JSON list of C-alpha atoms in Angstrom, two decimals:
[
{"chain": "A", "resi": 852, "resn": "MET", "atom": "CA", "xyz": [139.17, 99.44, 85.98]},
{"chain": "A", "resi": 853, "resn": "PRO", "atom": "CA", "xyz": [141.09, 98.43, 89.12]},
{"chain": "A", "resi": 854, "resn": "PRO", "atom": "CA", "xyz": [139.97, 95.27, 90.90]},
{"chain": "A", "resi": 855, "resn": "THR", "atom": "CA", "xyz": [137.55, 95.82, 93.77]},
{"chain": "A", "resi": 856, "resn": "PRO", "atom": "CA", "xyz": [138.39, 94.33, 97.14]},
{"chain": "A", "resi": 857, "resn": "LEU", "atom": "CA", "xyz": [135.97, 91.72, 98.43]},
{"chain": "A", "resi": 858, "resn": "GLU", "atom": "CA", "xyz": [135.02, 93.93, 101.34]},
{"chain": "A", "resi": 859, "resn": "SER", "atom": "CA", "xyz": [133.74, 96.62, 98.97]},
{"chain": "A", "resi": 860, "resn": "ILE", "atom": "CA", "xyz": [131.71, 94.07, 97.02]},
{"chain": "A", "resi": 861, "resn": "SER", "atom": "CA", "xyz": [129.99, 92.78, 100.14]},
{"chain": "A", "resi": 862, "resn": "GLN", "atom": "CA", "xyz": [129.30, 96.35, 101.26]},
{"chain": "A", "resi": 863, "resn": "THR", "atom": "CA", "xyz": [127.75, 97.16, 97.88]},
{"chain": "A", "resi": 864, "resn": "ALA", "atom": "CA", "xyz": [125.59, 94.04, 98.09]},
{"chain": "A", "resi": 865, "resn": "ARG", "atom": "CA", "xyz": [124.26, 95.23, 101.43]},
{"chain": "A", "resi": 866, "resn": "LEU", "atom": "CA", "xyz": [123.49, 98.65, 99.99]},
{"chain": "A", "resi": 867, "resn": "PHE", "atom": "CA", "xyz": [121.23, 97.18, 97.35]},
{"chain": "A", "resi": 868, "resn": "SER", "atom": "CA", "xyz": [118.34, 95.60, 99.13]},
{"chain": "A", "resi": 869, "resn": "ARG", "atom": "CA", "xyz": [115.29, 94.08, 97.52]},
{"chain": "A", "resi": 870, "resn": "SER", "atom": "CA", "xyz": [113.22, 95.25, 100.48]},
{"chain": "A", "resi": 871, "resn": "GLY", "atom": "CA", "xyz": [114.42, 98.79, 99.79]},
{"chain": "A", "resi": 872, "resn": "VAL", "atom": "CA", "xyz": [113.18, 98.54, 96.22]},
{"chain": "A", "resi": 873, "resn": "ARG", "atom": "CA", "xyz": [109.87, 97.06, 97.39]},
{"chain": "A", "resi": 874, "resn": "LEU", "atom": "CA", "xyz": [109.60, 99.88, 99.93]},
{"chain": "A", "resi": 875, "resn": "GLU", "atom": "CA", "xyz": [109.80, 102.34, 97.03]},
{"chain": "A", "resi": 876, "resn": "VAL", "atom": "CA", "xyz": [107.09, 100.38, 95.20]},
{"chain": "A", "resi": 877, "resn": "ALA", "atom": "CA", "xyz": [104.84, 100.55, 98.25]},
{"chain": "A", "resi": 878, "resn": "GLN", "atom": "CA", "xyz": [105.49, 104.27, 98.58]},
{"chain": "A", "resi": 879, "resn": "ASP", "atom": "CA", "xyz": [104.67, 104.75, 94.88]},
{"chain": "A", "resi": 880, "resn": "VAL", "atom": "CA", "xyz": [101.39, 102.86, 95.25]},
{"chain": "A", "resi": 881, "resn": "ILE", "atom": "CA", "xyz": [100.45, 104.97, 98.26]},
{"chain": "A", "resi": 882, "resn": "GLY", "atom": "CA", "xyz": [101.55, 108.13, 96.44]},
{"chain": "A", "resi": 883, "resn": "ALA", "atom": "CA", "xyz": [99.32, 107.29, 93.48]},
{"chain": "A", "resi": 884, "resn": "ILE", "atom": "CA", "xyz": [96.29, 106.94, 95.74]},
{"chain": "A", "resi": 885, "resn": "ILE", "atom": "CA", "xyz": [97.19, 110.17, 97.56]},
{"chain": "A", "resi": 886, "resn": "SER", "atom": "CA", "xyz": [97.52, 112.01, 94.24]},
{"chain": "A", "resi": 887, "resn": "HIS", "atom": "CA", "xyz": [94.07, 110.78, 93.19]},
{"chain": "A", "resi": 888, "resn": "HIS", "atom": "CA", "xyz": [92.51, 112.17, 96.36]},
{"chain": "A", "resi": 889, "resn": "ALA", "atom": "CA", "xyz": [94.47, 115.41, 96.09]},
{"chain": "A", "resi": 890, "resn": "GLU", "atom": "CA", "xyz": [93.08, 115.80, 92.58]},
{"chain": "A", "resi": 891, "resn": "LEU", "atom": "CA", "xyz": [89.56, 115.26, 93.93]},
{"chain": "A", "resi": 892, "resn": "ILE", "atom": "CA", "xyz": [90.16, 118.00, 96.48]},
{"chain": "A", "resi": 893, "resn": "GLY", "atom": "CA", "xyz": [91.31, 120.36, 93.73]},
{"chain": "A", "resi": 894, "resn": "GLN", "atom": "CA", "xyz": [88.28, 119.55, 91.57]},
{"chain": "A", "resi": 895, "resn": "GLU", "atom": "CA", "xyz": [85.94, 120.08, 94.50]},
{"chain": "A", "resi": 896, "resn": "ARG", "atom": "CA", "xyz": [87.53, 123.43, 95.36]},
{"chain": "A", "resi": 897, "resn": "GLU", "atom": "CA", "xyz": [87.03, 124.60, 91.76]},
{"chain": "A", "resi": 898, "resn": "GLN", "atom": "CA", "xyz": [83.26, 124.10, 92.04]},
{"chain": "A", "resi": 899, "resn": "ASP", "atom": "CA", "xyz": [81.00, 127.12, 92.49]},
{"chain": "A", "resi": 900, "resn": "ALA", "atom": "CA", "xyz": [79.83, 125.61, 95.76]},
{"chain": "A", "resi": 901, "resn": "PRO", "atom": "CA", "xyz": [82.58, 123.30, 97.06]},
{"chain": "A", "resi": 902, "resn": "ARG", "atom": "CA", "xyz": [81.31, 120.53, 99.31]},
{"chain": "A", "resi": 903, "resn": "GLN", "atom": "CA", "xyz": [83.45, 120.80, 102.40]},
{"chain": "A", "resi": 904, "resn": "ASP", "atom": "CA", "xyz": [82.44, 117.32, 103.56]},
{"chain": "A", "resi": 905, "resn": "ARG", "atom": "CA", "xyz": [83.96, 115.82, 100.39]},
{"chain": "A", "resi": 906, "resn": "ILE", "atom": "CA", "xyz": [87.14, 117.84, 100.90]},
{"chain": "A", "resi": 907, "resn": "ASP", "atom": "CA", "xyz": [87.33, 116.76, 104.55]},
{"chain": "A", "resi": 908, "resn": "GLU", "atom": "CA", "xyz": [86.77, 113.13, 103.57]},
{"chain": "A", "resi": 909, "resn": "ALA", "atom": "CA", "xyz": [89.56, 113.20, 100.97]},
{"chain": "A", "resi": 910, "resn": "GLN", "atom": "CA", "xyz": [91.90, 114.92, 103.41]},
{"chain": "A", "resi": 911, "resn": "GLY", "atom": "CA", "xyz": [91.13, 112.24, 106.01]},
{"chain": "A", "resi": 912, "resn": "LEU", "atom": "CA", "xyz": [91.95, 109.50, 103.51]},
{"chain": "A", "resi": 913, "resn": "ILE", "atom": "CA", "xyz": [95.21, 111.26, 102.64]},
{"chain": "A", "resi": 914, "resn": "ARG", "atom": "CA", "xyz": [96.12, 111.43, 106.35]},
{"chain": "A", "resi": 915, "resn": "GLU", "atom": "CA", "xyz": [95.32, 107.72, 106.69]},
{"chain": "A", "resi": 916, "resn": "LEU", "atom": "CA", "xyz": [97.54, 106.91, 103.72]},
{"chain": "A", "resi": 917, "resn": "LYS", "atom": "CA", "xyz": [100.37, 109.07, 105.03]},
{"chain": "A", "resi": 918, "resn": "ASP", "atom": "CA", "xyz": [100.21, 107.19, 108.33]},
{"chain": "A", "resi": 919, "resn": "ILE", "atom": "CA", "xyz": [100.47, 103.90, 106.45]},
{"chain": "A", "resi": 920, "resn": "ARG", "atom": "CA", "xyz": [103.41, 105.24, 104.45]},
{"chain": "A", "resi": 921, "resn": "GLU", "atom": "CA", "xyz": [105.18, 106.50, 107.57]},
{"chain": "A", "resi": 922, "resn": "ALA", "atom": "CA", "xyz": [104.80, 103.10, 109.24]},
{"chain": "A", "resi": 923, "resn": "LEU", "atom": "CA", "xyz": [106.60, 101.28, 106.43]},
{"chain": "A", "resi": 924, "resn": "ASP", "atom": "CA", "xyz": [110.03, 99.99, 107.40]},
{"chain": "A", "resi": 925, "resn": "ALA", "atom": "CA", "xyz": [112.61, 98.49, 105.05]},
{"chain": "A", "resi": 926, "resn": "HIS", "atom": "CA", "xyz": [113.51, 96.05, 107.83]},
{"chain": "A", "resi": 927, "resn": "GLN", "atom": "CA", "xyz": [109.99, 94.58, 107.73]},
{"chain": "A", "resi": 928, "resn": "PRO", "atom": "CA", "xyz": [109.66, 93.17, 104.19]},
{"chain": "A", "resi": 929, "resn": "ALA", "atom": "CA", "xyz": [106.52, 91.18, 105.02]},
{"chain": "A", "resi": 930, "resn": "SER", "atom": "CA", "xyz": [104.74, 94.37, 106.04]},
{"chain": "A", "resi": 931, "resn": "ILE", "atom": "CA", "xyz": [105.88, 96.08, 102.84]},
{"chain": "A", "resi": 932, "resn": "GLU", "atom": "CA", "xyz": [104.59, 93.21, 100.69]},
{"chain": "A", "resi": 933, "resn": "ALA", "atom": "CA", "xyz": [101.30, 93.16, 102.58]},
{"chain": "A", "resi": 934, "resn": "THR", "atom": "CA", "xyz": [100.88, 96.89, 101.95]},
{"chain": "A", "resi": 935, "resn": "ILE", "atom": "CA", "xyz": [101.57, 96.49, 98.23]},
{"chain": "A", "resi": 936, "resn": "ASN", "atom": "CA", "xyz": [99.24, 93.51, 97.95]},
{"chain": "A", "resi": 937, "resn": "TRP", "atom": "CA", "xyz": [96.48, 95.31, 99.82]},
{"chain": "A", "resi": 938, "resn": "LEU", "atom": "CA", "xyz": [96.64, 98.77, 98.20]},
{"chain": "A", "resi": 939, "resn": "ALA", "atom": "CA", "xyz": [97.77, 98.03, 94.63]},
{"chain": "A", "resi": 940, "resn": "PRO", "atom": "CA", "xyz": [94.30, 96.90, 93.46]},
{"chain": "A", "resi": 941, "resn": "LEU", "atom": "CA", "xyz": [92.86, 100.22, 94.65]},
{"chain": "A", "resi": 942, "resn": "ALA", "atom": "CA", "xyz": [95.55, 102.19, 92.81]},
{"chain": "A", "resi": 943, "resn": "ARG", "atom": "CA", "xyz": [94.94, 100.19, 89.63]},
{"chain": "A", "resi": 944, "resn": "HIS", "atom": "CA", "xyz": [91.20, 100.69, 90.02]},
{"chain": "A", "resi": 945, "resn": "LEU", "atom": "CA", "xyz": [91.51, 104.45, 90.51]},
{"chain": "A", "resi": 946, "resn": "PHE", "atom": "CA", "xyz": [93.61, 104.88, 87.38]},
{"chain": "A", "resi": 947, "resn": "ALA", "atom": "CA", "xyz": [91.82, 102.40, 85.11]},
{"chain": "A", "resi": 948, "resn": "ASP", "atom": "CA", "xyz": [90.26, 103.97, 82.04]},
{"chain": "A", "resi": 949, "resn": "GLY", "atom": "CA", "xyz": [86.93, 102.20, 82.60]},
{"chain": "A", "resi": 950, "resn": "ASN", "atom": "CA", "xyz": [86.53, 101.31, 78.94]},
{"chain": "A", "resi": 951, "resn": "GLY", "atom": "CA", "xyz": [87.92, 97.81, 79.25]},
{"chain": "A", "resi": 952, "resn": "ASN", "atom": "CA", "xyz": [85.39, 96.22, 81.60]},
{"chain": "A", "resi": 953, "resn": "LEU", "atom": "CA", "xyz": [81.85, 97.57, 81.56]},
{"chain": "A", "resi": 954, "resn": "ALA", "atom": "CA", "xyz": [80.71, 95.29, 84.39]},
{"chain": "A", "resi": 955, "resn": "ALA", "atom": "CA", "xyz": [83.51, 96.57, 86.62]},
{"chain": "A", "resi": 956, "resn": "HIS", "atom": "CA", "xyz": [82.64, 100.15, 85.70]},
{"chain": "A", "resi": 957, "resn": "ARG", "atom": "CA", "xyz": [78.98, 99.50, 86.56]},
{"chain": "A", "resi": 958, "resn": "ARG", "atom": "CA", "xyz": [79.87, 97.94, 89.93]},
{"chain": "A", "resi": 959, "resn": "ALA", "atom": "CA", "xyz": [82.21, 100.84, 90.73]},
{"chain": "A", "resi": 960, "resn": "SER", "atom": "CA", "xyz": [79.44, 103.29, 89.90]},
{"chain": "A", "resi": 961, "resn": "GLN", "atom": "CA", "xyz": [77.09, 101.43, 92.24]},
{"chain": "A", "resi": 962, "resn": "PHE", "atom": "CA", "xyz": [79.65, 101.71, 95.04]},
{"chain": "A", "resi": 963, "resn": "GLU", "atom": "CA", "xyz": [79.99, 105.44, 94.38]},
{"chain": "A", "resi": 964, "resn": "HIS", "atom": "CA", "xyz": [76.21, 105.85, 94.74]},
{"chain": "A", "resi": 965, "resn": "ALA", "atom": "CA", "xyz": [76.18, 103.78, 97.93]},
{"chain": "A", "resi": 966, "resn": "ASN", "atom": "CA", "xyz": [79.08, 105.82, 99.33]},
{"chain": "A", "resi": 967, "resn": "ALA", "atom": "CA", "xyz": [77.21, 109.04, 98.55]},
{"chain": "A", "resi": 968, "resn": "SER", "atom": "CA", "xyz": [74.18, 107.77, 100.48]},
{"chain": "A", "resi": 969, "resn": "LEU", "atom": "CA", "xyz": [76.35, 106.70, 103.40]},
{"chain": "A", "resi": 970, "resn": "ARG", "atom": "CA", "xyz": [78.12, 110.06, 103.34]},
{"chain": "A", "resi": 971, "resn": "LEU", "atom": "CA", "xyz": [74.73, 111.78, 103.76]},
{"chain": "A", "resi": 972, "resn": "GLU", "atom": "CA", "xyz": [74.21, 109.67, 106.89]},
{"chain": "A", "resi": 973, "resn": "GLY", "atom": "CA", "xyz": [77.57, 110.75, 108.27]},
{"chain": "A", "resi": 974, "resn": "HIS", "atom": "CA", "xyz": [79.52, 107.59, 107.44]},
{"chain": "A", "resi": 975, "resn": "VAL", "atom": "CA", "xyz": [82.97, 108.01, 105.95]},
{"chain": "A", "resi": 976, "resn": "MET", "atom": "CA", "xyz": [84.72, 105.31, 103.95]},
{"chain": "A", "resi": 977, "resn": "SER", "atom": "CA", "xyz": [88.17, 104.28, 105.11]},
{"chain": "A", "resi": 978, "resn": "ILE", "atom": "CA", "xyz": [91.01, 103.27, 102.83]},
{"chain": "A", "resi": 979, "resn": "ASP", "atom": "CA", "xyz": [90.24, 99.65, 103.70]},
{"chain": "A", "resi": 980, "resn": "ASP", "atom": "CA", "xyz": [86.60, 100.13, 102.65]},
{"chain": "A", "resi": 981, "resn": "LEU", "atom": "CA", "xyz": [87.71, 101.59, 99.33]},
{"chain": "A", "resi": 982, "resn": "VAL", "atom": "CA", "xyz": [90.16, 98.72, 98.78]},
{"chain": "A", "resi": 983, "resn": "VAL", "atom": "CA", "xyz": [87.42, 96.16, 99.39]},
{"chain": "A", "resi": 984, "resn": "GLN", "atom": "CA", "xyz": [85.08, 98.02, 97.04]},
{"chain": "A", "resi": 985, "resn": "ALA", "atom": "CA", "xyz": [87.76, 98.20, 94.32]},
{"chain": "A", "resi": 986, "resn": "ARG", "atom": "CA", "xyz": [88.44, 94.47, 94.66]},
{"chain": "A", "resi": 987, "resn": "VAL", "atom": "CA", "xyz": [84.74, 93.64, 94.32]},
{"chain": "A", "resi": 988, "resn": "ALA", "atom": "CA", "xyz": [84.17, 96.14, 91.51]},
{"chain": "A", "resi": 989, "resn": "ASP", "atom": "CA", "xyz": [87.10, 94.77, 89.51]},
{"chain": "A", "resi": 990, "resn": "GLY", "atom": "CA", "xyz": [86.03, 91.17, 90.08]},
{"chain": "A", "resi": 991, "resn": "LEU", "atom": "CA", "xyz": [89.03, 90.24, 92.21]},
{"chain": "A", "resi": 992, "resn": "TRP", "atom": "CA", "xyz": [86.74, 89.36, 95.12]},
{"chain": "A", "resi": 993, "resn": "THR", "atom": "CA", "xyz": [83.18, 88.13, 95.31]},
{"chain": "A", "resi": 994, "resn": "THR", "atom": "CA", "xyz": [80.75, 89.85, 97.63]},
{"chain": "A", "resi": 995, "resn": "GLU", "atom": "CA", "xyz": [81.03, 86.79, 99.87]},
{"chain": "A", "resi": 996, "resn": "GLN", "atom": "CA", "xyz": [84.79, 87.30, 100.15]},
{"chain": "A", "resi": 997, "resn": "ALA", "atom": "CA", "xyz": [84.22, 90.95, 101.05]},
{"chain": "A", "resi": 998, "resn": "VAL", "atom": "CA", "xyz": [81.70, 90.04, 103.74]},
{"chain": "A", "resi": 999, "resn": "SER", "atom": "CA", "xyz": [84.11, 87.43, 105.07]},
{"chain": "A", "resi": 1000, "resn": "TRP", "atom": "CA", "xyz": [86.89, 90.03, 105.23]},
{"chain": "A", "resi": 1001, "resn": "TYR", "atom": "CA", "xyz": [84.64, 92.39, 107.22]},
{"chain": "A", "resi": 1002, "resn": "ARG", "atom": "CA", "xyz": [83.67, 89.58, 109.60]},
{"chain": "A", "resi": 1003, "resn": "GLU", "atom": "CA", "xyz": [87.32, 88.72, 110.22]},
{"chain": "A", "resi": 1004, "resn": "ARG", "atom": "CA", "xyz": [88.15, 92.37, 110.81]},
{"chain": "A", "resi": 1005, "resn": "ALA", "atom": "CA", "xyz": [85.26, 92.67, 113.28]},
{"chain": "A", "resi": 1006, "resn": "LYS", "atom": "CA", "xyz": [86.71, 89.77, 115.30]},
{"chain": "A", "resi": 1007, "resn": "GLN", "atom": "CA", "xyz": [90.01, 91.60, 115.77]}
]
């Protein structure tokens, strides 16, 4: 193999960027959550009496996720890392088998019931709400940490 000039080596180094790889990770995490909600839409449409409100809710979450994905920029690695750190627990939660941690499964089920009640009152969960619920259900956050997060968000 012929020797490579130094200029080519430095150009190749610039082509491979850790932030580019992390951008792909963030996009994969978002894509996993989108695929989960797309599957829910498909399951709902297969029902004898599809609930349009559930379909609309899932489509709204997908739009929200697409907006997050579109806003990602390889030149903003901190934003990419924040997106991964924020959404990855939700993706893991959505694709967990549920057999490993019965307490987490029970808490997740309780959130699903609460969300159903809120849905009847016209409230729709955002991606952030689902992330907080997944963190609490999986034991990553206490309820106090979740309340604190909501208080901080309300200040903004």
